[in-house]
Amino acid sequence: MIYRLFFRYVLLRLDPEDAHRLVSRILRSTRRVPGIRPMMRALFSPEPPCLEVRALGLSFANPLGVAAGVDKEADWFESLGDLGFGHVEVGTVTADGQEGNERPRIHRLPRDRALHNSMGFPNPGAAKLAGRLGARTGHPVVGVNIGKTRTVELQDAAADYRRSVRLLAPSSDYVVLNVSSPNTPGLRSMQGLEDLRALIAAVRAELQSMGAEPPLLVKIGPDLTDAEIEAIADLAVEVGLNGIVAVNTTSDAGVLRHSGEEARSIDHGGISGAPLKGRSMEVLRLLYARAGSRLVLVSVGGVETAEDVWERVAAGATLVQAYTGFVYGGPLWAARINRRLARKVKAAGLSSLGELIGTAASSGSGADQGAGVPPG
Ligand SMILES: Cc1cc2nc3c(=O)[nH]c(=O)nc-3n(C[C@H](O)[C@H](O)[C@H](O)COP(=O)(O)O)c2cc1C
């Protein structure tokens, strides 16, 4: 109720990016109040054991995480954890710091419960983020999402990712190679099989040279064809990737029911939120049918309710993330979802949510064991 009033009378009057900064600043500063963190955690993230997920060799308090883009600068992931999220994917970060595209670059499309963004990876650069991540303590799990520096040519992208990985891998719980943002020209072409294979090999070589092997995942977009998605799943299994994060934003304004004209007038960028729900589910089903539990699947796109999380897990997701649902749902959103999820686990007679993974999938090689355990 309070958030709804604050959203309507304060946040909605601000540019969405300023509103985002204001909320992150408020949460960051409340952390300095003595005793507030344990209190917030007791209230919002009581961590019922039935929601705990073990994946990627890590322990997550629950499957619900914050999608990349919310904490681009790795400066409020701890507050996000205190609000009930089991993990935060910080970034996208690039090797060199950059400003991103011109503002305004986030637009609300409330009639569709969607956002349209053309951020272009504004971030302070890998070295700065590494410093911030290095200082963190346990909860929540923090993954880092890495992208290409805008000024680096596509043919030099692998070296650019390597630079970021070298700086960030030691302080991250897992690493995601982002090849699917629509806001960095040419980036999505790296979802092509040969480019992707070369990128993964280059990053692996870098990690091996450091003696570090954090779980490695790729983040893919919803605008690939089904055949392309299946081919990426096959490649991921073949090269021993730990998982796939699916999906990024879509460039297809056709998914909008009510605000299509508004979005078309904003000339580039990606759409997130409720309109992505259908395609995100389709992509998850394709991936699970192809790879089963040989990959950890992280489902993102249009997650708004505990029922959405439940459906994703039943369809084969081990982890679930959100951005837009959190923006519209407010700071207590994750806590509400976790409470409801815990009740659903109990009502279904399960001892843990993990037992649900893939149970609604009709086919696939889901019987394989040992999902997502880092090689070696
Ligand atoms: C404003 C905004 C910024 C985003 N920035 C990133 C980013 O930097 N890296 C990335 O991989 N995804 C980014 N995303 C995509 C989200 O991580 C997510 O994949 C997408 O929004 C779909 O999830 P949702 O429907 O829950 O928002 C961004 C999304 C939004 C709305």
Coordinates of N, CA, C and O in Angstrom, one line a residue, residues 3 8 68 82 84 86 89 129 162 197 205 212 238 242 247 271 277 282 309 336 338 340 347 351 363 372:
Y3 N 4.0 1.4 -0.7 CA 4.8 1.5 -2.0 C 3.9 2.0 -3.1 O 4.4 2.8 -4.0
R8 N 3.0 5.8 -7.2 CA 2.1 6.7 -8.0 C 2.4 8.2 -7.8 O 2.5 8.9 -8.8
A68 N 20.0 -9.2 -14.5 CA 21.0 -8.2 -14.8 C 20.4 -6.9 -15.2 O 19.3 -6.9 -15.8
D82 N 18.8 -8.6 1.1 CA 18.0 -8.4 2.4 C 16.5 -8.3 2.1 O 15.7 -8.6 3.0
G84 N 15.0 -10.2 0.1 CA 14.5 -11.6 -0.1 C 15.0 -12.3 -1.3 O 14.6 -13.4 -1.6
G86 N 17.4 -14.4 -3.6 CA 18.5 -15.4 -3.3 C 19.7 -15.1 -4.0 O 20.8 -15.6 -3.6
E89 N 22.3 -10.8 -10.1 CA 23.3 -10.9 -11.2 C 23.6 -9.4 -11.5 O 22.8 -8.7 -12.0
L129 N 34.1 -2.6 -10.5 CA 33.1 -3.6 -10.0 C 33.8 -4.6 -9.2 O 33.4 -5.1 -8.1
R162 N 37.6 -11.4 -22.2 CA 38.7 -12.0 -21.4 C 39.2 -11.0 -20.3 O 39.4 -11.4 -19.2
R197 N 31.0 -20.3 -29.8 CA 31.9 -21.4 -29.5 C 33.3 -20.7 -29.2 O 34.0 -21.1 -28.2
A205 N 39.8 -20.3 -21.6 CA 41.3 -20.3 -21.6 C 41.7 -19.3 -20.6 O 42.7 -19.6 -19.8
A212 N 41.1 -20.3 -12.1 CA 39.8 -20.1 -11.5 C 38.8 -20.8 -12.5 O 38.9 -20.7 -13.7
E238 N 27.6 -29.6 -25.3 CA 28.8 -30.1 -25.9 C 30.1 -29.5 -25.2 O 31.0 -30.3 -24.9
N242 N 27.9 -24.4 -17.9 CA 27.1 -24.8 -16.7 C 25.6 -24.5 -16.9 O 24.8 -25.1 -16.2
V247 N 15.3 -15.2 -20.8 CA 15.8 -14.5 -21.9 C 16.1 -13.0 -21.6 O 15.6 -12.5 -20.6
I271 N 12.1 -4.7 -25.1 CA 10.9 -4.7 -24.3 C 11.0 -5.8 -23.3 O 11.4 -6.9 -23.6
K277 N 6.3 -13.0 -21.3 CA 6.1 -14.2 -20.5 C 6.0 -15.4 -21.4 O 6.6 -16.4 -21.2
E282 N 8.3 -20.5 -23.7 CA 8.6 -21.3 -24.8 C 10.1 -21.7 -24.9 O 10.5 -22.8 -25.1
V309 N 6.8 -18.3 -11.0 CA 8.0 -19.0 -10.5 C 7.8 -20.5 -10.5 O 8.6 -21.3 -11.0
R336 N 7.0 -11.3 -0.7 CA 5.7 -11.9 -0.9 C 5.7 -13.2 -1.7 O 5.1 -14.1 -1.4
N338 N 8.2 -15.3 -2.1 CA 8.8 -16.4 -1.3 C 7.8 -17.0 -0.3 O 7.8 -18.2 -0.1
R340 N 4.6 -17.0 -0.5 CA 3.6 -17.8 -1.2 C 4.2 -19.1 -1.8 O 3.6 -20.2 -1.8
A347 N 1.7 -27.1 0.4 CA 0.3 -27.6 0.0 C 0.5 -28.8 -1.1 O -0.4 -29.6 -1.1
S351 N 8.9 -31.8 -0.1 CA 9.7 -31.3 1.0 C 10.6 -30.2 0.6 O 11.0 -29.4 1.5
S363 N 9.1 -34.0 -22.3 CA 10.1 -34.9 -22.8 C 11.5 -34.4 -22.4 O 11.6 -33.4 -21.7
G372 N 24.9 -28.8 -13.5 CA 25.5 -27.6 -13.1 C 26.7 -27.6 -12.2 O 27.1 -26.6 -11.7

